[in-house]
mmCIF file of C-alpha atoms in Angstrom:
data_model
loop_
_atom_site.group_PDB
_atom_site.id
_atom_site.type_symbol
_atom_site.label_atom_id
_atom_site.label_comp_id
_atom_site.label_asym_id
_atom_site.label_seq_id
_atom_site.Cartn_x
_atom_site.Cartn_y
_atom_site.Cartn_z
ATOM 1 C CA MET A 13 71.647 -240.488 13.170
ATOM 2 C CA ILE A 14 71.495 -237.848 16.308
ATOM 3 C CA ASN A 15 72.398 -238.806 20.155
ATOM 4 C CA LYS A 16 70.247 -236.384 21.907
ATOM 5 C CA ARG A 17 72.970 -236.064 24.451
ATOM 6 C CA LEU A 18 75.353 -234.824 22.594
ATOM 7 C CA LEU A 19 72.763 -232.640 21.722
ATOM 8 C CA VAL A 20 72.084 -230.799 24.628
ATOM 9 C CA LYS A 21 75.478 -230.625 25.612
ATOM 10 C CA ASN A 22 76.725 -228.939 22.250
ATOM 11 C CA LEU A 23 73.469 -226.543 22.528
ATOM 12 C CA LEU A 24 74.668 -225.730 26.716
ATOM 13 C CA ALA A 25 78.359 -225.320 25.848
ATOM 14 C CA HIS A 26 77.919 -223.105 23.354
ATOM 15 C CA ASN A 27 75.490 -220.812 23.292
ATOM 16 C CA ASP A 28 73.624 -218.607 25.152
ATOM 17 C CA GLU A 29 69.773 -218.437 25.130
ATOM 18 C CA ASN A 30 68.625 -216.896 21.800
ATOM 19 C CA SER A 31 66.708 -217.137 18.633
ATOM 20 C CA PHE A 32 66.870 -220.905 18.495
ATOM 21 C CA TYR A 33 67.204 -222.138 21.828
ATOM 22 C CA ASP A 34 65.487 -221.820 25.419
ATOM 23 C CA LYS A 35 66.347 -223.086 28.577
ATOM 24 C CA LYS A 36 64.418 -224.279 32.010
ATOM 25 C CA ARG A 37 64.308 -225.773 35.152
ATOM 26 C CA PHE A 38 60.945 -227.675 34.513
ATOM 27 C CA VAL A 39 58.237 -226.536 32.296
ATOM 28 C CA ASN A 40 54.429 -227.467 34.299
ATOM 29 C CA ILE A 41 51.577 -227.765 31.506
ATOM 30 C CA GLY A 42 49.390 -228.977 34.064
ATOM 31 C CA GLU A 43 48.749 -224.967 35.148
ATOM 32 C CA LYS A 44 46.711 -222.635 32.951
ATOM 33 C CA GLU A 45 49.893 -220.354 34.053
ATOM 34 C CA GLY A 46 52.848 -222.726 32.733
ATOM 35 C CA LYS A 47 50.489 -223.876 29.761
ATOM 36 C CA ALA A 48 50.488 -220.795 27.953
ATOM 37 C CA LYS A 49 54.264 -219.892 28.552
ATOM 38 C CA PHE A 50 54.829 -222.944 27.499
ATOM 39 C CA LEU A 51 53.022 -222.134 24.210
ATOM 40 C CA LYS A 52 53.949 -218.991 23.903
ATOM 41 C CA HIS A 53 57.862 -219.893 23.707
ATOM 42 C CA VAL A 54 56.975 -222.603 21.329
ATOM 43 C CA CYS A 55 55.249 -219.933 19.059
ATOM 44 C CA ALA A 56 57.888 -218.246 19.596
ATOM 45 C CA LEU A 57 60.976 -220.197 18.309
ATOM 46 C CA ALA A 58 58.884 -221.706 15.092
ATOM 47 C CA ASN A 59 58.451 -218.232 13.613
ATOM 48 C CA SER A 60 61.522 -217.333 14.488
ATOM 49 C CA ASN A 61 63.042 -220.615 12.691
ATOM 50 C CA PRO A 62 60.694 -220.599 9.499
ATOM 51 C CA VAL A 63 63.562 -223.286 8.726
ATOM 52 C CA ASN A 64 65.361 -225.321 10.984
ATOM 53 C CA ASN A 65 64.857 -226.629 14.179
ATOM 54 C CA SER A 66 64.428 -225.023 17.728
ATOM 55 C CA PHE A 67 64.937 -226.258 21.082
ATOM 56 C CA ILE A 68 63.796 -226.150 24.399
ATOM 57 C CA VAL A 69 66.039 -228.300 27.254
ATOM 58 C CA VAL A 70 64.352 -228.573 30.241
ATOM 59 C CA GLY A 71 66.223 -229.481 33.884
ATOM 60 C CA VAL A 72 68.829 -226.983 33.470
ATOM 61 C CA GLU A 73 69.629 -223.997 36.516
ATOM 62 C CA ASP A 74 69.496 -220.915 34.182
ATOM 63 C CA GLU A 75 72.826 -219.228 35.956
ATOM 64 C CA ASP A 76 75.274 -221.524 35.691
ATOM 65 C CA ASN A 77 73.604 -224.261 33.017
ATOM 66 C CA GLU A 78 74.329 -226.589 35.966
ATOM 67 C CA ILE A 79 72.290 -230.134 34.642
ATOM 68 C CA VAL A 80 69.656 -230.720 37.269
ATOM 69 C CA GLY A 81 67.838 -232.768 35.255
ATOM 70 C CA THR A 82 63.816 -233.128 35.363
ATOM 71 C CA ASP A 83 60.881 -235.473 35.975
ATOM 72 C CA PHE A 84 60.108 -238.341 33.072
ATOM 73 C CA PHE A 85 57.343 -237.014 31.228
ATOM 74 C CA ASP A 86 55.083 -239.324 29.245
ATOM 75 C CA ASP A 87 54.930 -237.078 25.330
ATOM 76 C CA SER A 88 52.420 -238.859 23.496
ATOM 77 C CA LYS A 89 49.908 -236.831 23.523
ATOM 78 C CA ILE A 90 51.988 -233.338 23.662
ATOM 79 C CA GLN A 91 51.594 -232.204 19.490
ATOM 80 C CA ASN A 92 47.918 -232.178 20.245
ATOM 81 C CA LEU A 93 48.286 -230.288 22.766
ATOM 82 C CA VAL A 94 50.545 -227.733 20.244
ATOM 83 C CA ASN A 95 47.617 -227.791 18.028
ATOM 84 C CA ALA A 96 44.308 -226.987 20.195
ATOM 85 C CA TYR A 97 46.353 -223.884 20.654
ATOM 86 C CA LEU A 98 47.995 -223.089 18.213
ATOM 87 C CA ASP A 99 47.891 -222.164 14.566
ATOM 88 C CA HIS A 100 49.655 -223.397 11.739
ATOM 89 C CA ALA A 101 51.278 -225.149 15.138
ATOM 90 C CA PRO A 102 54.660 -226.822 14.318
ATOM 91 C CA LEU A 103 55.613 -229.878 14.444
ATOM 92 C CA ILE A 104 56.894 -231.099 18.208
ATOM 93 C CA SER A 105 58.466 -234.008 20.406
ATOM 94 C CA TYR A 106 59.569 -233.677 23.898
ATOM 95 C CA GLU A 107 62.529 -236.374 24.374
ATOM 96 C CA ASN A 108 64.059 -237.172 27.708
ATOM 97 C CA VAL A 109 67.352 -237.365 27.806
ATOM 98 C CA PRO A 110 69.136 -239.835 30.285
ATOM 99 C CA PHE A 111 72.646 -238.128 32.060
ATOM 100 C CA PRO A 112 74.443 -240.696 34.272
ATOM 101 C CA HIS A 113 74.466 -238.240 36.870
ATOM 102 C CA LEU A 114 71.208 -237.674 37.616
ATOM 103 C CA PRO A 115 68.940 -239.692 40.252
ATOM 104 C CA GLU A 116 66.698 -242.652 39.330
ATOM 105 C CA GLY A 117 63.418 -241.281 37.211
ATOM 106 C CA LYS A 118 65.508 -237.918 36.624
ATOM 107 C CA VAL A 119 66.183 -237.037 33.211
ATOM 108 C CA VAL A 120 66.804 -233.453 31.468
ATOM 109 C CA GLY A 121 64.013 -232.810 28.421
ATOM 110 C CA LEU A 122 64.901 -231.901 25.479
ATOM 111 C CA VAL A 123 61.796 -229.975 23.264
ATOM 112 C CA THR A 124 62.536 -230.118 19.992
ATOM 113 C CA ILE A 125 59.945 -227.858 17.327
ATOM 114 C CA ARG A 126 59.853 -227.789 13.319
ATOM 115 C CA SER A 127 58.263 -224.503 11.645
ATOM 116 C CA THR A 128 55.636 -225.641 8.822
ATOM 117 C CA GLY A 129 56.909 -222.345 7.356
ATOM 118 C CA LYS A 130 54.008 -220.499 8.430
ATOM 119 C CA LEU A 131 53.354 -217.844 10.835
ATOM 120 C CA CYS A 132 52.611 -219.720 13.618
ATOM 121 C CA SER A 133 49.838 -217.594 15.694
ATOM 122 C CA LEU A 134 47.182 -218.190 19.748
ATOM 123 C CA ARG A 135 44.536 -220.131 17.986
ATOM 124 C CA ARG A 136 42.409 -218.779 21.139
ATOM 125 C CA ASN A 137 42.615 -216.542 25.176
ATOM 126 C CA ILE A 138 45.246 -218.294 27.633
ATOM 127 C CA TRP A 139 45.403 -217.124 30.537
ATOM 128 C CA LYS A 140 46.709 -213.484 29.916
ATOM 129 C CA TYR A 141 47.456 -214.203 26.381
ATOM 130 C CA TYR A 142 45.099 -213.174 23.654
ATOM 131 C CA GLY A 143 43.903 -215.402 20.411
ATOM 132 C CA GLY A 144 45.420 -213.921 17.664
ATOM 133 C CA SER A 145 48.322 -212.997 19.377
ATOM 134 C CA VAL A 146 52.303 -213.399 17.412
ATOM 135 C CA PHE A 147 55.351 -214.201 19.291
ATOM 136 C CA PHE A 148 58.564 -213.671 18.526
ATOM 137 C CA ARG A 149 62.127 -214.594 19.657
ATOM 138 C CA GLU A 150 64.153 -211.086 20.620
ATOM 139 C CA GLY A 151 67.976 -211.950 21.831
ATOM 140 C CA SER A 152 66.813 -214.625 24.730
ATOM 141 C CA MET A 153 63.003 -213.267 25.430
ATOM 142 C CA SER A 154 59.557 -215.005 23.777
ATOM 143 C CA MET A 155 58.211 -211.258 23.014
ATOM 144 C CA PRO A 156 54.132 -210.245 21.071
ATOM 145 C CA ARG A 157 54.741 -208.805 18.213
ATOM 146 C CA VAL A 158 51.809 -206.817 15.884
ATOM 147 C CA PHE A 159 53.980 -205.563 13.422
ATOM 148 C CA ASP A 160 57.306 -206.798 11.284
ATOM 149 C CA THR A 161 55.848 -210.394 11.439
ATOM 150 C CA GLU A 162 57.721 -211.716 7.785
ATOM 151 C CA LEU A 163 59.505 -214.953 8.643
ATOM 152 C CA ARG A 164 63.037 -214.888 8.378
ATOM 153 C CA ASP A 165 65.451 -217.655 8.076
ATOM 154 C CA THR A 166 69.023 -216.607 9.912
ATOM 155 C CA ASN A 167 69.263 -220.016 11.565
ATOM 156 C CA SER A 168 70.247 -222.406 9.660
ATOM 157 C CA ALA A 169 74.309 -222.759 9.465
ATOM 158 C CA VAL A 170 74.472 -222.355 13.256
ATOM 159 C CA VAL A 171 71.745 -225.314 14.099
ATOM 160 C CA ALA A 172 73.080 -227.815 11.121
ATOM 161 C CA GLU A 173 76.468 -227.504 12.903
ATOM 162 C CA ILE A 174 74.953 -227.836 15.883
ATOM 163 C CA GLU A 175 73.605 -230.900 14.665
ATOM 164 C CA LEU A 176 76.283 -232.456 12.585
ATOM 165 C CA HIS A 177 78.855 -232.761 16.703
ATOM 166 C CA ALA A 178 76.215 -234.418 18.015
ATOM 167 C CA GLN A 179 75.749 -237.398 15.424
ATOM 168 C CA ASN A 180 76.655 -240.917 17.093
ATOM 169 C CA ASN A 181 78.687 -243.722 16.804
ATOM 170 C CA ILE A 182 79.403 -247.290 17.490
ATOM 171 C CA GLU A 183 81.408 -245.781 20.695
ATOM 172 C CA LEU A 184 78.259 -244.052 22.243
ATOM 173 C CA THR A 185 76.019 -247.105 21.301
ATOM 174 C CA LEU A 186 78.554 -249.471 23.046
ATOM 175 C CA ASN A 187 78.574 -247.591 25.512
ATOM 176 C CA GLY A 188 75.574 -246.987 26.013
ATOM 177 C CA VAL A 189 74.728 -250.900 25.638
ATOM 178 C CA ILE A 190 77.279 -252.187 28.763
ATOM 179 C CA ASP A 191 76.181 -248.878 30.688
ATOM 180 C CA PHE A 192 72.695 -249.441 30.694
ATOM 181 C CA LEU A 193 72.313 -253.067 31.292
ATOM 182 C CA TYR A 194 75.756 -253.603 33.385
ATOM 183 C CA HIS A 195 75.277 -250.543 36.003
ATOM 184 C CA ARG A 196 72.488 -248.501 35.889
ATOM 185 C CA HIS A 197 69.911 -252.391 35.959
ATOM 186 C CA ARG A 198 72.462 -254.161 36.659
ATOM 187 C CA ASP A 199 69.783 -255.833 39.201
ATOM 188 C CA LEU A 200 67.319 -255.756 37.009
ATOM 189 C CA GLU A 201 66.550 -258.690 34.242
ATOM 190 C CA GLY A 202 67.886 -256.614 30.843
ATOM 191 C CA HIS A 203 67.411 -257.601 27.302
ATOM 192 C CA TYR A 204 68.529 -255.410 23.681
ATOM 193 C CA LYS A 205 67.876 -255.636 20.452
ATOM 194 C CA VAL A 206 69.415 -254.008 16.984
ATOM 195 C CA PHE A 207 66.406 -253.580 14.722
ATOM 196 C CA LYS A 208 67.179 -252.806 11.093
ATOM 197 C CA GLU A 209 71.440 -252.424 11.319
ATOM 198 C CA GLN A 210 71.016 -249.746 13.227
ATOM 199 C CA PHE A 211 68.409 -248.895 15.890
ATOM 200 C CA VAL A 212 69.798 -250.298 19.656
ATOM 201 C CA VAL A 213 67.149 -251.373 21.720
ATOM 202 C CA CYS A 214 67.690 -251.786 25.415
ATOM 203 C CA TRP A 215 65.134 -252.422 28.424
ATOM 204 C CA ALA A 216 65.435 -253.944 32.348
ATOM 205 C CA GLY A 217 62.649 -254.597 34.812
ATOM 206 C CA ILE A 218 61.583 -257.281 37.475
ATOM 207 C CA VAL A 219 60.185 -260.083 35.418
ATOM 208 C CA LYS A 220 56.128 -262.188 37.109
ATOM 209 C CA LYS A 221 54.662 -263.800 34.629
ATOM 210 C CA VAL A 222 51.586 -264.133 34.847
ATOM 211 C CA ASN A 223 48.284 -267.071 34.029
ATOM 212 C CA GLY A 224 44.790 -265.412 35.108
ATOM 213 C CA ASN A 225 41.688 -263.507 33.946
ATOM 214 C CA ARG A 226 43.727 -260.539 33.223
ATOM 215 C CA ASN A 227 44.873 -262.776 29.625
ATOM 216 C CA GLY A 228 42.125 -265.396 29.549
ATOM 217 C CA GLY A 229 44.664 -268.096 31.026
ATOM 218 C CA GLU A 230 46.955 -267.804 28.831
ATOM 219 C CA GLU A 231 50.036 -266.794 30.008
ATOM 220 C CA LYS A 232 51.735 -263.880 29.689
ATOM 221 C CA THR A 233 55.334 -261.485 30.959
ATOM 222 C CA TYR A 234 54.818 -258.177 32.398
ATOM 223 C CA TYR A 235 57.813 -255.774 33.514
ATOM 224 C CA SER A 236 57.641 -253.827 36.534
ATOM 225 C CA ARG A 237 59.949 -251.146 37.761
ATOM 226 C CA VAL A 238 60.095 -250.533 33.962
ATOM 227 C CA ASP A 239 63.047 -248.127 32.229
ATOM 228 C CA ILE A 240 63.468 -248.536 28.214
ATOM 229 C CA GLU A 241 65.744 -247.338 26.110
ATOM 230 C CA LEU A 242 66.861 -246.004 22.694
ATOM 231 C CA ILE A 243 70.450 -246.239 23.199
ATOM 232 C CA ASN A 244 71.517 -245.198 19.756
ATOM 233 C CA GLU A 245 69.688 -241.121 20.161
ATOM 234 C CA GLN A 246 70.255 -241.426 24.244
ATOM 235 C CA VAL A 247 66.857 -241.447 24.288
ATOM 236 C CA ARG A 248 64.475 -242.918 27.277
ATOM 237 C CA LEU A 249 61.384 -244.020 26.297
ATOM 238 C CA PHE A 250 59.680 -245.013 28.670
ATOM 239 C CA TYR A 251 60.222 -245.162 32.444
ATOM 240 C CA SER A 252 57.690 -246.078 35.255
ATOM 241 C CA ALA A 253 58.989 -247.464 39.668
ATOM 242 C CA LEU A 254 54.828 -248.704 39.770
ATOM 243 C CA ASP A 255 53.186 -249.666 36.459
ATOM 244 C CA GLU A 256 52.988 -252.466 34.765
ATOM 245 C CA VAL A 257 54.696 -253.495 30.969
ATOM 246 C CA GLU A 258 53.749 -256.107 28.970
ATOM 247 C CA ILE A 259 56.759 -255.778 26.139
ATOM 248 C CA ARG A 260 56.283 -257.009 22.571
ATOM 249 C CA VAL A 261 59.026 -256.805 19.805
ATOM 250 C CA ASN A 262 59.510 -258.960 16.616
ATOM 251 C CA GLU A 263 62.098 -258.390 13.566
ATOM 252 C CA HIS A 264 59.930 -254.926 13.182
ATOM 253 C CA VAL A 265 58.971 -253.537 15.915
ATOM 254 C CA PHE A 266 58.813 -252.919 19.362
ATOM 255 C CA SER A 267 55.030 -252.649 21.574
ATOM 256 C CA THR A 268 54.354 -251.537 25.082
ATOM 257 C CA THR A 269 51.288 -251.978 26.161
ATOM 258 C CA GLU A 270 50.785 -249.995 29.952
ATOM 259 C CA PHE A 271 48.807 -250.698 32.598
ATOM 260 C CA ILE A 272 47.892 -249.315 35.630
ATOM 261 C CA GLN A 273 46.132 -250.877 39.065
ATOM 262 C CA LEU A 274 42.881 -248.772 40.227
ATOM 263 C CA GLY A 275 40.001 -249.630 43.094
ATOM 264 C CA LEU A 276 38.793 -249.196 45.645
ATOM 265 C CA ASN A 277 40.141 -250.517 49.524
ATOM 266 C CA ASP A 278 40.996 -254.133 48.486
ATOM 267 C CA HIS A 279 39.374 -254.834 45.506
ATOM 268 C CA GLN A 280 42.035 -253.921 42.788
ATOM 269 C CA LYS A 281 42.581 -254.455 39.515
ATOM 270 C CA TYR A 282 44.756 -253.909 36.580
ATOM 271 C CA TYR A 283 43.500 -251.921 33.780
ATOM 272 C CA PRO A 284 45.052 -251.551 30.624
ATOM 273 C CA LEU A 285 46.197 -248.263 29.548
ATOM 274 C CA GLU A 286 48.443 -247.579 26.364
ATOM 275 C CA THR A 287 50.449 -249.597 23.709
ATOM 276 C CA VAL A 288 53.437 -247.404 21.791
ATOM 277 C CA THR A 289 54.047 -249.501 19.117
ATOM 278 C CA ILE A 290 57.128 -247.805 17.263
ATOM 279 C CA THR A 291 58.341 -249.024 13.959
ATOM 280 C CA PHE A 292 61.438 -249.634 12.898
ATOM 281 C CA ASN A 293 62.284 -248.932 8.551
ATOM 282 C CA ASP A 294 64.412 -249.383 5.724
ATOM 283 C CA ASN A 295 65.248 -246.207 5.748
ATOM 284 C CA GLY A 296 66.886 -245.831 8.481
ATOM 285 C CA SER A 297 63.647 -243.666 9.731
ATOM 286 C CA TYR A 298 61.232 -244.592 13.230
ATOM 287 C CA LYS A 299 57.599 -243.764 13.634
ATOM 288 C CA ILE A 300 55.953 -244.036 17.359
ATOM 289 C CA ASP A 301 52.562 -244.659 17.384
ATOM 290 C CA SER A 302 50.206 -244.369 20.579
ATOM 291 C CA THR A 303 46.844 -245.250 21.041
ATOM 292 C CA LEU A 304 45.201 -244.485 24.356
ATOM 293 C CA ILE A 305 43.083 -248.119 25.154
ATOM 294 C CA PHE A 306 42.402 -247.228 29.121
ATOM 295 C CA ASP A 307 38.645 -247.841 30.128
ATOM 296 C CA PRO A 308 38.326 -245.906 33.668
ATOM 297 C CA PRO A 309 35.874 -248.040 35.914
ATOM 298 C CA GLU A 310 32.926 -246.189 36.814
ATOM 299 C CA TYR A 311 31.249 -246.876 41.172
ATOM 300 C CA ASP A 312 28.352 -245.806 42.479
ATOM 301 C CA ARG A 313 28.523 -241.553 42.506
ATOM 302 C CA LYS A 314 27.505 -242.251 46.789
ATOM 303 C CA VAL A 315 31.102 -244.063 47.835
ATOM 304 C CA LEU A 316 32.726 -241.671 45.725
ATOM 305 C CA TYR A 317 31.659 -238.292 47.567
ATOM 306 C CA HIS A 318 32.345 -240.568 50.221
ATOM 307 C CA VAL A 319 36.069 -240.925 49.433
ATOM 308 C CA TYR A 320 36.436 -237.120 48.011
ATOM 309 C CA ASN A 321 35.503 -236.047 50.924
ATOM 310 C CA THR A 322 37.514 -237.807 53.186
ATOM 311 C CA ASN A 323 41.231 -237.422 51.135
ATOM 312 C CA ASN A 324 39.850 -233.395 51.510
ATOM 313 C CA VAL A 325 39.882 -233.508 55.071
ATOM 314 C CA LEU A 326 43.167 -235.809 55.360
ATOM 315 C CA LEU A 327 44.561 -232.571 52.866
ATOM 316 C CA GLN A 328 43.405 -230.375 54.846
ATOM 317 C CA LYS A 329 44.759 -231.915 57.707
ATOM 318 C CA LEU A 330 48.478 -232.536 55.735
ATOM 319 C CA LYS A 331 48.734 -227.956 55.031
ATOM 320 C CA LYS A 332 47.092 -227.510 58.769
ATOM 321 C CA GLY A 333 50.618 -230.331 60.346
ATOM 322 C CA VAL A 334 48.075 -232.348 62.128
ATOM 323 C CA PRO A 335 49.108 -235.407 63.132
ATOM 324 C CA LEU A 336 47.154 -238.648 61.137
ATOM 325 C CA THR A 337 45.881 -241.296 63.429
ATOM 326 C CA VAL A 338 46.960 -245.181 62.033
ATOM 327 C CA ARG A 339 44.195 -245.725 58.910
ATOM 328 C CA GLU A 340 44.717 -242.111 58.024
ATOM 329 C CA GLN A 341 47.827 -243.071 56.902
ATOM 330 C CA LYS A 342 46.620 -246.057 55.274
ATOM 331 C CA ASP A 343 43.726 -243.567 53.449
ATOM 332 C CA MET A 344 46.719 -241.404 52.935
ATOM 333 C CA GLU A 345 48.501 -243.939 50.207
ATOM 334 C CA ASN A 346 45.541 -244.411 48.182
ATOM 335 C CA LEU A 347 44.899 -240.889 47.740
ATOM 336 C CA PRO A 348 46.611 -240.396 44.741
ATOM 337 C CA ALA A 349 44.729 -242.801 42.962
ATOM 338 C CA THR A 350 41.138 -242.460 44.408
ATOM 339 C CA TYR A 351 41.118 -239.016 43.846
ATOM 340 C CA LEU A 352 42.441 -240.069 40.161
ATOM 341 C CA ILE A 353 39.091 -242.126 40.525
ATOM 342 C CA CYS A 354 37.112 -239.602 41.378
ATOM 343 C CA ALA A 355 38.360 -237.018 38.252
ATOM 344 C CA LEU A 356 37.841 -239.722 36.139
ATOM 345 C CA ASN A 357 34.084 -240.641 37.254
ATOM 346 C CA GLY A 358 33.390 -235.923 37.277
ATOM 347 C CA PHE A 359 35.226 -235.512 39.751
ATOM 348 C CA ASP A 360 36.420 -232.219 38.045
ATOM 349 C CA ASP A 361 37.979 -230.947 41.326
ATOM 350 C CA ALA A 362 39.916 -233.667 42.421
ATOM 351 C CA ARG A 363 42.950 -232.925 38.865
ATOM 352 C CA GLU A 364 42.752 -229.727 40.609
ATOM 353 C CA LYS A 365 43.892 -230.848 44.250
ATOM 354 C CA LEU A 366 46.828 -232.912 43.473
ATOM 355 C CA GLU A 367 47.661 -230.207 41.715
ATOM 356 C CA GLN A 368 46.939 -228.080 44.195
ATOM 357 C CA TYR A 369 49.027 -229.729 47.497
ATOM 358 C CA ARG A 370 51.847 -231.961 45.389
ATOM 359 C CA GLU A 371 53.912 -229.390 48.069
ATOM 360 C CA VAL A 372 52.377 -230.414 50.466
ATOM 361 C CA VAL A 373 51.979 -234.088 49.698
ATOM 362 C CA LYS A 374 56.101 -233.801 48.425
ATOM 363 C CA ALA A 375 57.036 -233.160 52.100
ATOM 364 C CA TYR A 376 54.328 -235.328 53.939
ATOM 365 C CA ASP A 377 56.545 -238.569 52.522
ATOM 366 C CA ARG A 378 58.370 -239.182 49.061
ATOM 367 C CA LYS A 379 56.401 -242.198 48.090
ATOM 368 C CA VAL A 380 53.279 -240.653 48.351
ATOM 369 C CA TYR A 381 54.489 -238.507 46.208
ATOM 370 C CA ALA A 382 54.840 -240.691 43.519
ATOM 371 C CA SER A 383 52.223 -242.063 43.209
ATOM 372 C CA LEU A 384 50.815 -238.222 42.609
ATOM 373 C CA LYS A 385 53.073 -237.633 39.508
ATOM 374 C CA GLU A 386 51.105 -240.719 37.935
ATOM 375 C CA SER A 387 47.827 -239.933 38.883
ATOM 376 C CA LEU A 388 48.110 -236.849 37.157
ATOM 377 C CA ARG A 389 50.263 -237.983 33.910
ATOM 378 C CA VAL A 390 47.281 -240.730 33.507
ATOM 379 C CA LEU A 391 45.098 -237.322 33.614
ATOM 380 C CA ARG A 392 47.509 -235.424 31.301
ATOM 381 C CA LYS A 393 47.504 -238.292 28.782
ATOM 382 C CA VAL A 394 42.842 -238.470 29.391
ATOM 383 C CA LYS A 395 42.351 -235.471 28.633
ATOM 384 C CA TYR A 396 44.963 -234.784 25.560
ATOM 385 C CA ASN A 397 43.653 -237.822 23.735
#
């Protein structure tokens, strides 16, 4: 069982960027350029390593390998994205690896790429890359190649040794549980569960008992400020400072159902977004399945036009540095959520507005910016489902 934090450290310590490893300060698959570059690197790494894993480490400074972290990224639909744009797409996973010195909500992203053994290429045009293009790694660069596209195994022994030195042990597991429960989340209600005598899952959050219309009168337990981690592999499975989560556990399965709060003005309601089920097997493996169960609310078109135009005016004022009134400040707090409702109801430009004004909102208020990122996360889930 590989400890992903050790794997990241070994990659950074012993290797510069090469044909099986790349590092990035951040990735942005919300915009066409960022998506295209990410797909290019995935294609090149898969072709350059046809029989072993390749890696992209996200949240690292390029010059000195300083681990600065990146936002938690929900990867549940990233395989769908790769399958949509690449022929002979590799198997790909994006894991969020916590490091003790990083601020709350920041992690190191670890992208693991496993080739199918066949030549990978772009299926269709994206940004400035043409459909049918083939990429390979040349040193630290992902370059297009027309000739000499034969797949060759050159890194199996090196990658196998790096992964061997990242194996987990009892000491690391115990230290991870203690750190999670008694240091990082000592102010929250925390739990742990051992599955199949091998896997340890820890979770923590603010507990709320609910007995109402949301669940037909039956009392259930929900968590907010949720953090869930698979300790053995040092992988953060879920993190959210805003949404509410229901957790179910038995001897074989750890399951979460995420709820998001949506509405206009004071008419708010919780909607189930996604269920993630982790099934642990007797043979020392596990499988993660995610199911989008979101049924977005529908609103009157005229009302949404008013909301959408109001939001556009607010963003323009922020961009120009015009002070907001008290009422506009209140509207600004709800702007990401109301843009989300507009986007879910056919206002295609609403998502582009959220992406376009990220930095403006970030400079205005960190709390509103956190809500903006959550809205974009929901839209990404819906888009790639």
